[in-house]
PDB file of C-alpha atoms in Angstrom:
ATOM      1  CA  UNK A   1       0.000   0.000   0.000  1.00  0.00           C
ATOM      2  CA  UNK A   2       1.217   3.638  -0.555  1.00  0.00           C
ATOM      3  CA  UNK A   3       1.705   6.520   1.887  1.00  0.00           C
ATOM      4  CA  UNK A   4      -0.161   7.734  -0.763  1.00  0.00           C
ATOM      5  CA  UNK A   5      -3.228   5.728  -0.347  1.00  0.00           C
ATOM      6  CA  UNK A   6      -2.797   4.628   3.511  1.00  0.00           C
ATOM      7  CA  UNK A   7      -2.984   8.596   4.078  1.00  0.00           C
ATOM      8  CA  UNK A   8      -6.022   8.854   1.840  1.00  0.00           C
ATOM      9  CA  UNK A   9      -8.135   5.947   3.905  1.00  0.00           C
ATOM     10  CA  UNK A  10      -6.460   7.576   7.158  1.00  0.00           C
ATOM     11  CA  UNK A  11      -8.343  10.893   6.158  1.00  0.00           C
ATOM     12  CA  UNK A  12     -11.082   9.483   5.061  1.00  0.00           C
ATOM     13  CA  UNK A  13     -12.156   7.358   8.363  1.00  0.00           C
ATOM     14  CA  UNK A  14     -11.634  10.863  10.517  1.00  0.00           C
ATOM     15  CA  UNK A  15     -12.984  13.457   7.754  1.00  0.00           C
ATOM     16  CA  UNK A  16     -15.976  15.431   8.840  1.00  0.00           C
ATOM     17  CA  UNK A  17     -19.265  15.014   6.866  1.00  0.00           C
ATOM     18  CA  UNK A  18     -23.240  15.853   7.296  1.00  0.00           C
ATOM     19  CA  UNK A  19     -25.505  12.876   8.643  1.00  0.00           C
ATOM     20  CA  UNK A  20     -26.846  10.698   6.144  1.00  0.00           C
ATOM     21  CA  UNK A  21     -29.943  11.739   4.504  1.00  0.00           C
ATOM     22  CA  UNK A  22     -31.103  14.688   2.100  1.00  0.00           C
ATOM     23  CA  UNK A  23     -28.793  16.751   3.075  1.00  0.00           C
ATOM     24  CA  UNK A  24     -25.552  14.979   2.139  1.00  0.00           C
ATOM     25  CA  UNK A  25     -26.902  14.078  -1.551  1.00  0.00           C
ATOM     26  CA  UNK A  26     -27.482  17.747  -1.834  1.00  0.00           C
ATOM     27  CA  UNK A  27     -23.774  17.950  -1.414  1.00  0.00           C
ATOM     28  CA  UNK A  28     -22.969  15.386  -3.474  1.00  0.00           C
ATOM     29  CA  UNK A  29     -24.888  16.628  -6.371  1.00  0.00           C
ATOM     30  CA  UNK A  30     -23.323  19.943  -5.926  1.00  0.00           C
ATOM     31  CA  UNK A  31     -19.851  18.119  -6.431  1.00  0.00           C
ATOM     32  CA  UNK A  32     -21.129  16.427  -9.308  1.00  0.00           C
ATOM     33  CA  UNK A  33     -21.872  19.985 -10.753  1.00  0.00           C
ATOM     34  CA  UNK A  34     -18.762  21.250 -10.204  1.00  0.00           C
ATOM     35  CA  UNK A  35     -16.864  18.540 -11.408  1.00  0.00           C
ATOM     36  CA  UNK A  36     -18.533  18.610 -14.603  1.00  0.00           C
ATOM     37  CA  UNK A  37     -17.929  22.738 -14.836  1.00  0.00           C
ATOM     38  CA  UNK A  38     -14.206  21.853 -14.451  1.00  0.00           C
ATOM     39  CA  UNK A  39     -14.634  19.299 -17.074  1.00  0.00           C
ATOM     40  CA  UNK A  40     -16.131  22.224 -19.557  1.00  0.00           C
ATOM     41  CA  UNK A  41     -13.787  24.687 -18.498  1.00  0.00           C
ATOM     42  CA  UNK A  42     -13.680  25.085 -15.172  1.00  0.00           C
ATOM     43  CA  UNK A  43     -16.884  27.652 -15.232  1.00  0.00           C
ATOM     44  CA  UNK A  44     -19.124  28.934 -12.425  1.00  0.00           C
ATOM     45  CA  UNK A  45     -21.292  26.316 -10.624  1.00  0.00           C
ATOM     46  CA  UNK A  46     -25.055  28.185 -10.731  1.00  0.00           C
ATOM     47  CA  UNK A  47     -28.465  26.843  -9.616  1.00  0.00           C
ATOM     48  CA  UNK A  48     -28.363  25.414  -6.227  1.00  0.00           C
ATOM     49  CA  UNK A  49     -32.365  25.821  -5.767  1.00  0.00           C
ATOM     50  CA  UNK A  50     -34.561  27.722  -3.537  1.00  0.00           C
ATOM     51  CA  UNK A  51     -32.460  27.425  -0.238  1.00  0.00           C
ATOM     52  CA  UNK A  52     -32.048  30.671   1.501  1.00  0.00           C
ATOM     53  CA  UNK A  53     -28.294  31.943   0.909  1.00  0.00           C
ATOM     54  CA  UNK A  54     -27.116  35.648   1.863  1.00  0.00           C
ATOM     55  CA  UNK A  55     -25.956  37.057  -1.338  1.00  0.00           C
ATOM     56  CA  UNK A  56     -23.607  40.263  -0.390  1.00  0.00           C
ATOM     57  CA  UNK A  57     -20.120  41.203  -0.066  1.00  0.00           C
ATOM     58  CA  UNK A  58     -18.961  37.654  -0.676  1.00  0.00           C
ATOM     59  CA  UNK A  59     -15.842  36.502  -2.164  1.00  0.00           C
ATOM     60  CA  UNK A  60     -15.323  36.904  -5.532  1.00  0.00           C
ATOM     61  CA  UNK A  61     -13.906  34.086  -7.235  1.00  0.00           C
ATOM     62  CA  UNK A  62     -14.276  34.167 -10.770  1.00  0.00           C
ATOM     63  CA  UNK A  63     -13.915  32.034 -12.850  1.00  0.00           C
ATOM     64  CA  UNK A  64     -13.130  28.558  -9.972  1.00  0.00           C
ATOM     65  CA  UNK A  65     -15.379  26.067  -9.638  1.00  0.00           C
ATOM     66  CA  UNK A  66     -17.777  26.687  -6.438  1.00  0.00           C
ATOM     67  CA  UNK A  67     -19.108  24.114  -3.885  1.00  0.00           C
ATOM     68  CA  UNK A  68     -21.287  23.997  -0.891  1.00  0.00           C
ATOM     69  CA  UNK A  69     -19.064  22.528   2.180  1.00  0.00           C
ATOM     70  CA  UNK A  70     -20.300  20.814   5.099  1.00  0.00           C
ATOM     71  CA  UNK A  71     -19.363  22.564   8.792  1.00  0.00           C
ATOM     72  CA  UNK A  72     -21.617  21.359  11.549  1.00  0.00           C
ATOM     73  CA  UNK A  73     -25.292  21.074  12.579  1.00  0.00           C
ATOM     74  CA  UNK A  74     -26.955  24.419  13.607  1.00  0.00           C
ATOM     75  CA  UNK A  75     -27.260  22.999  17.741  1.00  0.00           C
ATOM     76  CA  UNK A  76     -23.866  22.343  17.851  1.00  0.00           C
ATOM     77  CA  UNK A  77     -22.585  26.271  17.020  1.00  0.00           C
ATOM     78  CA  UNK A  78     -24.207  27.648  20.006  1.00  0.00           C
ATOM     79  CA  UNK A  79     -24.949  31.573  20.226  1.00  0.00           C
ATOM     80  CA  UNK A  80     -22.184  33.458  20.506  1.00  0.00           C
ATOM     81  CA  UNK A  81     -19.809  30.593  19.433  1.00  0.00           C
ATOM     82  CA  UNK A  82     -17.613  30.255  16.120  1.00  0.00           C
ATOM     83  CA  UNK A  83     -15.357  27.911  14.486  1.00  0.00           C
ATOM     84  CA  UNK A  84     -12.536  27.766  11.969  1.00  0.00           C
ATOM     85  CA  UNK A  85     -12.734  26.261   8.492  1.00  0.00           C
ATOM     86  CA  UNK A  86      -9.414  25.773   5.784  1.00  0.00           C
ATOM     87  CA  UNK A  87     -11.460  26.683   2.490  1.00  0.00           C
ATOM     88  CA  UNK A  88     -10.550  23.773  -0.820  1.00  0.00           C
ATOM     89  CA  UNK A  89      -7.926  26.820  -1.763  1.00  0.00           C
ATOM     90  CA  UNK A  90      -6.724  27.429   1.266  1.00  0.00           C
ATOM     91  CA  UNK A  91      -8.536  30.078   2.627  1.00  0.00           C
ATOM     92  CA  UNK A  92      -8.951  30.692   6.345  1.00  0.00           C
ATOM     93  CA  UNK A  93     -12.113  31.041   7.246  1.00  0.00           C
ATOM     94  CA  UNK A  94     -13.665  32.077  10.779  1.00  0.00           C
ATOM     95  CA  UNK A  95     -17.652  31.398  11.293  1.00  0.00           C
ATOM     96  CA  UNK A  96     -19.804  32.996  14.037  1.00  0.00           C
ATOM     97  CA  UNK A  97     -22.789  32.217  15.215  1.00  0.00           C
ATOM     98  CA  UNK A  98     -24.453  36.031  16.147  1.00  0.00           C
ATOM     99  CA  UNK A  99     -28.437  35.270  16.376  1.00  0.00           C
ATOM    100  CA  UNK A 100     -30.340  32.576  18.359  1.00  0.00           C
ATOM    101  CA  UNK A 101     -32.324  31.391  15.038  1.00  0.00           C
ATOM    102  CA  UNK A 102     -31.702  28.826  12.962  1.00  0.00           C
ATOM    103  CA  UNK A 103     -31.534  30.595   9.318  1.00  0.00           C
ATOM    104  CA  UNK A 104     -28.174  31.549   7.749  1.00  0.00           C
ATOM    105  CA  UNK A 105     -28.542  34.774   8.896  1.00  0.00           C
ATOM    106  CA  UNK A 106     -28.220  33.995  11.980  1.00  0.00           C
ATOM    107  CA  UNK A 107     -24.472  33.119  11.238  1.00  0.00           C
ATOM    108  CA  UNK A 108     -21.120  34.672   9.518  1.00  0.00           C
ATOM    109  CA  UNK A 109     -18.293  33.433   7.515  1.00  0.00           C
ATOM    110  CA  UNK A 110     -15.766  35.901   7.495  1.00  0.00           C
ATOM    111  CA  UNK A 111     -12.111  35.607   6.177  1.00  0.00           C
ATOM    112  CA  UNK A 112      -9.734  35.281   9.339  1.00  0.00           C
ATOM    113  CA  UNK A 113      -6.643  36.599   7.571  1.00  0.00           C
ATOM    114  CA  UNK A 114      -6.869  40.732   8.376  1.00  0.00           C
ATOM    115  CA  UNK A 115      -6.594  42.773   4.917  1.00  0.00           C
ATOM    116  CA  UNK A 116      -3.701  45.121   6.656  1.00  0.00           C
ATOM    117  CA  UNK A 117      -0.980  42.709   7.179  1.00  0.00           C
ATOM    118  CA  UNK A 118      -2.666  39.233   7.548  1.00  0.00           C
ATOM    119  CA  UNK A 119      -2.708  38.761  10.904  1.00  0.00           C
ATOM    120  CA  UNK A 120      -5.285  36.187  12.173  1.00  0.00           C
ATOM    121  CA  UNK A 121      -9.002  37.572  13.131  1.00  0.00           C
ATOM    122  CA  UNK A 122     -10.957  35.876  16.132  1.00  0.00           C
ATOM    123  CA  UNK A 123     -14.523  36.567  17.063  1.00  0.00           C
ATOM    124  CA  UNK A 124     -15.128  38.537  20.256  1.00  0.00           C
ATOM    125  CA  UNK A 125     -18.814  37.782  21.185  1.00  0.00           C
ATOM    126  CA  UNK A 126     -18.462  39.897  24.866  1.00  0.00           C
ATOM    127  CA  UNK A 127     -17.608  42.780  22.293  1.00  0.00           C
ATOM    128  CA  UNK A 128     -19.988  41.910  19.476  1.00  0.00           C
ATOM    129  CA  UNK A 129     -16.620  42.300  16.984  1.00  0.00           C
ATOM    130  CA  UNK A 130     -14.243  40.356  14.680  1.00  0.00           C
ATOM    131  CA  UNK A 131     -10.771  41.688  16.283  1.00  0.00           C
ATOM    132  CA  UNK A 132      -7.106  41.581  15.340  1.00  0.00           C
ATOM    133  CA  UNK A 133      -4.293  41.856  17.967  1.00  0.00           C
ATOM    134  CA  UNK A 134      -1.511  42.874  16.117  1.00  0.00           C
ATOM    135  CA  UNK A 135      -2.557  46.403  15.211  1.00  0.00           C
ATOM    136  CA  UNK A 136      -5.785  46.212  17.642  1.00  0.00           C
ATOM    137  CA  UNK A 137      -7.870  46.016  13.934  1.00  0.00           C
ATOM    138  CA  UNK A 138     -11.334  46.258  14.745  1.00  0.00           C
ATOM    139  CA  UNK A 139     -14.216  44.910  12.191  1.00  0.00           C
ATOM    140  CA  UNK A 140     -18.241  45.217  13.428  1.00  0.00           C
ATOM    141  CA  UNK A 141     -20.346  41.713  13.079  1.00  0.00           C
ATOM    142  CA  UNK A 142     -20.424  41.821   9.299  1.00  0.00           C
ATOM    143  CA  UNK A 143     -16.575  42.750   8.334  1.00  0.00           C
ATOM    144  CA  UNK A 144     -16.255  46.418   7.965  1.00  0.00           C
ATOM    145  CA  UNK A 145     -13.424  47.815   9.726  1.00  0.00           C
ATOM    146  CA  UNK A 146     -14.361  50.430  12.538  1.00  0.00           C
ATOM    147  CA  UNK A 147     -10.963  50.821  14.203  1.00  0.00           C
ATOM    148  CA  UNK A 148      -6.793  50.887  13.722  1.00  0.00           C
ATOM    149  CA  UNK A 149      -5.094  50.800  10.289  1.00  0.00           C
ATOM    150  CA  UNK A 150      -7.946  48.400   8.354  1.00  0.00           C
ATOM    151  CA  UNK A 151     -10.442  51.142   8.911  1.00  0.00           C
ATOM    152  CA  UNK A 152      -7.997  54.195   8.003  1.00  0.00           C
ATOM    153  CA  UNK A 153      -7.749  52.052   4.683  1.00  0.00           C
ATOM    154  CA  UNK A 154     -11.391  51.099   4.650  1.00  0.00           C
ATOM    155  CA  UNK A 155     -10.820  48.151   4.663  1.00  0.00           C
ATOM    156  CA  UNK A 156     -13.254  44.619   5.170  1.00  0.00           C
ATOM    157  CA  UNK A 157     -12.980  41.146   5.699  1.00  0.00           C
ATOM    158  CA  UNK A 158     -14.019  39.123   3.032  1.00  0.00           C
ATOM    159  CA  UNK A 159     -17.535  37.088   3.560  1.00  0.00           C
ATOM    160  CA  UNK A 160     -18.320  33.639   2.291  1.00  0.00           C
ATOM    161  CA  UNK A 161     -22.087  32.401   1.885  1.00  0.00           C
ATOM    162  CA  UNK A 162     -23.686  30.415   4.210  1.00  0.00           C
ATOM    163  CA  UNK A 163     -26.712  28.102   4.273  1.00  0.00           C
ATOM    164  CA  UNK A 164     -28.903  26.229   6.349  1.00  0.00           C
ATOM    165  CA  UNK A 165     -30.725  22.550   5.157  1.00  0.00           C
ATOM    166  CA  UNK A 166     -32.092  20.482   7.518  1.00  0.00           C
ATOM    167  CA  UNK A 167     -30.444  21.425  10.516  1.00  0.00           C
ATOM    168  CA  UNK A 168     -26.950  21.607   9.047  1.00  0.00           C
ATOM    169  CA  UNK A 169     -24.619  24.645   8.062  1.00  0.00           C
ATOM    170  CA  UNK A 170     -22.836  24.380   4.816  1.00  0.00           C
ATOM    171  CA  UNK A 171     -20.463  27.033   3.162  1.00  0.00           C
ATOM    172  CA  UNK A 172     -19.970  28.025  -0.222  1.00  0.00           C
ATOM    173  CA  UNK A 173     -16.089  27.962  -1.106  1.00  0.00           C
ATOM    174  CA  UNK A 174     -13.999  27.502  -4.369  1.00  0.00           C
ATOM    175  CA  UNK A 175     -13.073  24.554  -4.906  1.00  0.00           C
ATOM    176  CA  UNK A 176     -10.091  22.267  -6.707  1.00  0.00           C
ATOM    177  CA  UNK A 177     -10.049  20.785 -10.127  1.00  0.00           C
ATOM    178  CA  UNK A 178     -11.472  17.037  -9.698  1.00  0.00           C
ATOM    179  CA  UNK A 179      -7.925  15.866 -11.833  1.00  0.00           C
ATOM    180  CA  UNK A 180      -5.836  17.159  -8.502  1.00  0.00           C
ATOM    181  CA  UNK A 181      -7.761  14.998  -6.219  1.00  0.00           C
ATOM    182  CA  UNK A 182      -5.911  12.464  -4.459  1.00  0.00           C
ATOM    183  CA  UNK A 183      -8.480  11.829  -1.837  1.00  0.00           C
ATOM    184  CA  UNK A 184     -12.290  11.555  -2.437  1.00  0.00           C
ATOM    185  CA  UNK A 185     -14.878  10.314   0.420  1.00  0.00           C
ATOM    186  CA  UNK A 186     -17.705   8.048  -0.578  1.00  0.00           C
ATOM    187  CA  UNK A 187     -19.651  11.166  -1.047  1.00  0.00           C
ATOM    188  CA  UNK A 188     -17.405  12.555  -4.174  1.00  0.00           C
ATOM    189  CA  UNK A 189     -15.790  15.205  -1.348  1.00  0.00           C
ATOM    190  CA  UNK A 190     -12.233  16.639  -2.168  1.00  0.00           C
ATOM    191  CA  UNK A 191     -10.719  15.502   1.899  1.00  0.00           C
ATOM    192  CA  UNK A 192      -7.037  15.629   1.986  1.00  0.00           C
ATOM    193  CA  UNK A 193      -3.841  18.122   0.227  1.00  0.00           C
ATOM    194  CA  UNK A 194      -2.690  15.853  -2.710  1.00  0.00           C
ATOM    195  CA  UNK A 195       0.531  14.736  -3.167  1.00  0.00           C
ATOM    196  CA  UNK A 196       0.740  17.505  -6.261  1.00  0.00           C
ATOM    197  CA  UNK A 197      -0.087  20.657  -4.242  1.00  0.00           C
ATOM    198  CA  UNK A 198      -3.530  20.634  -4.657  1.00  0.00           C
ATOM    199  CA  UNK A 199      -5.310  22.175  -1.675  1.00  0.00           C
ATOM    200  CA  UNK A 200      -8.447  19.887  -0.347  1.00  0.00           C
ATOM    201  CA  UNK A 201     -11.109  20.371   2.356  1.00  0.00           C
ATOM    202  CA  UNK A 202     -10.165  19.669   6.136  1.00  0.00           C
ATOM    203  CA  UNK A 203      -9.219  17.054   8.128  1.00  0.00           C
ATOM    204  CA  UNK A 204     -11.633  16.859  11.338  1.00  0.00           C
ATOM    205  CA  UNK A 205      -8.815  18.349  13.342  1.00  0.00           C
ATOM    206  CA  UNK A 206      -8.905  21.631  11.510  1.00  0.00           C
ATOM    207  CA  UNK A 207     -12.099  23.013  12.401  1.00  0.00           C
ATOM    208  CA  UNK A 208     -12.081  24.136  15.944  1.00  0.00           C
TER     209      UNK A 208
END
């Protein structure tokens, strides 16, 4: 067996994905989707039904392949809690939960690399703000900059949308060519870095 391969099943038994049911052959069909865009080109995945998504200020990736990503059930994220999340390309991602509800709205994925000089953001729920330490950056619930060097420079962090299915929280990230993969789950998810560079979702111990 290769290190290859041993690493692969390794990843694969501790990867994190949704409970079975409707919700994880959403997923899959989205990764379906977005294979076949990289097969045509590698263009915009579109038409992902009537599930509410927030659609403002989000990353702007054109031209990548985009994919919905599992991150945890909606009980688990309790108010005032967030997690971190290592986007397909690498992007750090930090995700609050701000509102007792249960919609997407009630939570926010916000880059956790500060625009000024890419320091790492946390979530301050006692002080309802997204704060950096090295230059005492300040950024309100939604990303804007209010305080230190960001906001002289007007600066934001950049937002990633969520949604909400059936009790679980997904995120909508760009995603890796299907020809990189090294690692694939039994649900067609992208789970481990390949051997050639290519940048795949996290392991179970990077979400925290």
């Amino acid at each position: 067996m290769t290190d290859v391969r041993r690493e692969c099943e390794d990843v694969l038994r501790e990867s994190p994905r949704p409970p079975s049911g409707d919700a994880s052959d959403v997923e899959r069909r989205d990764f379906l989707s977005v294979a076949a865009a990289v097969g045509m080109g590698g263009g915009l995945v579109a038409g992902y039904g009537t599930f509410g998504v927030i659609a403002a200020r989000f990353l702007d990736a054109p031209g990548q392949p985009m994919g919905w990503q599992y991150l945890t059930t909606v009980d688990e994220l309790k108010p005032g809690d967030s997690l971190t999340y290592a986007a397909p390309n690498g992007a750090k991602v930090v995700i609050a939960r701000q509102g007792a509800g249960t919609s997407a709205e009630d939570f926010v994925a916000l880059s956790s690399v500060c625009p000024h000089l890419g320091c790492a953001v946390h979530w301050e729920p006692q002080n309802d703000r997204f704060f950096c330490p090295c230059h005492n950056g300040v950024f309100d619930r939604q990303g804007m900059a209010t305080e230190g060097p960001p906001a002289k420079a007007k600066q934001r962090l950049l937002e990633f949308p969520l949604k909400v299915e059936n009790g679980l929280l997904y995120i909508q990230v760009p995603l890796v060519a299907l020809a990189n993969a090294e690692c694939v789950d039994d649900t067609g998810t992208l789970v481990k870095q390949a051997a050639n560079g290519a940048t795949l979702p996290p392991q179970q111990g990077d979400m925290a």
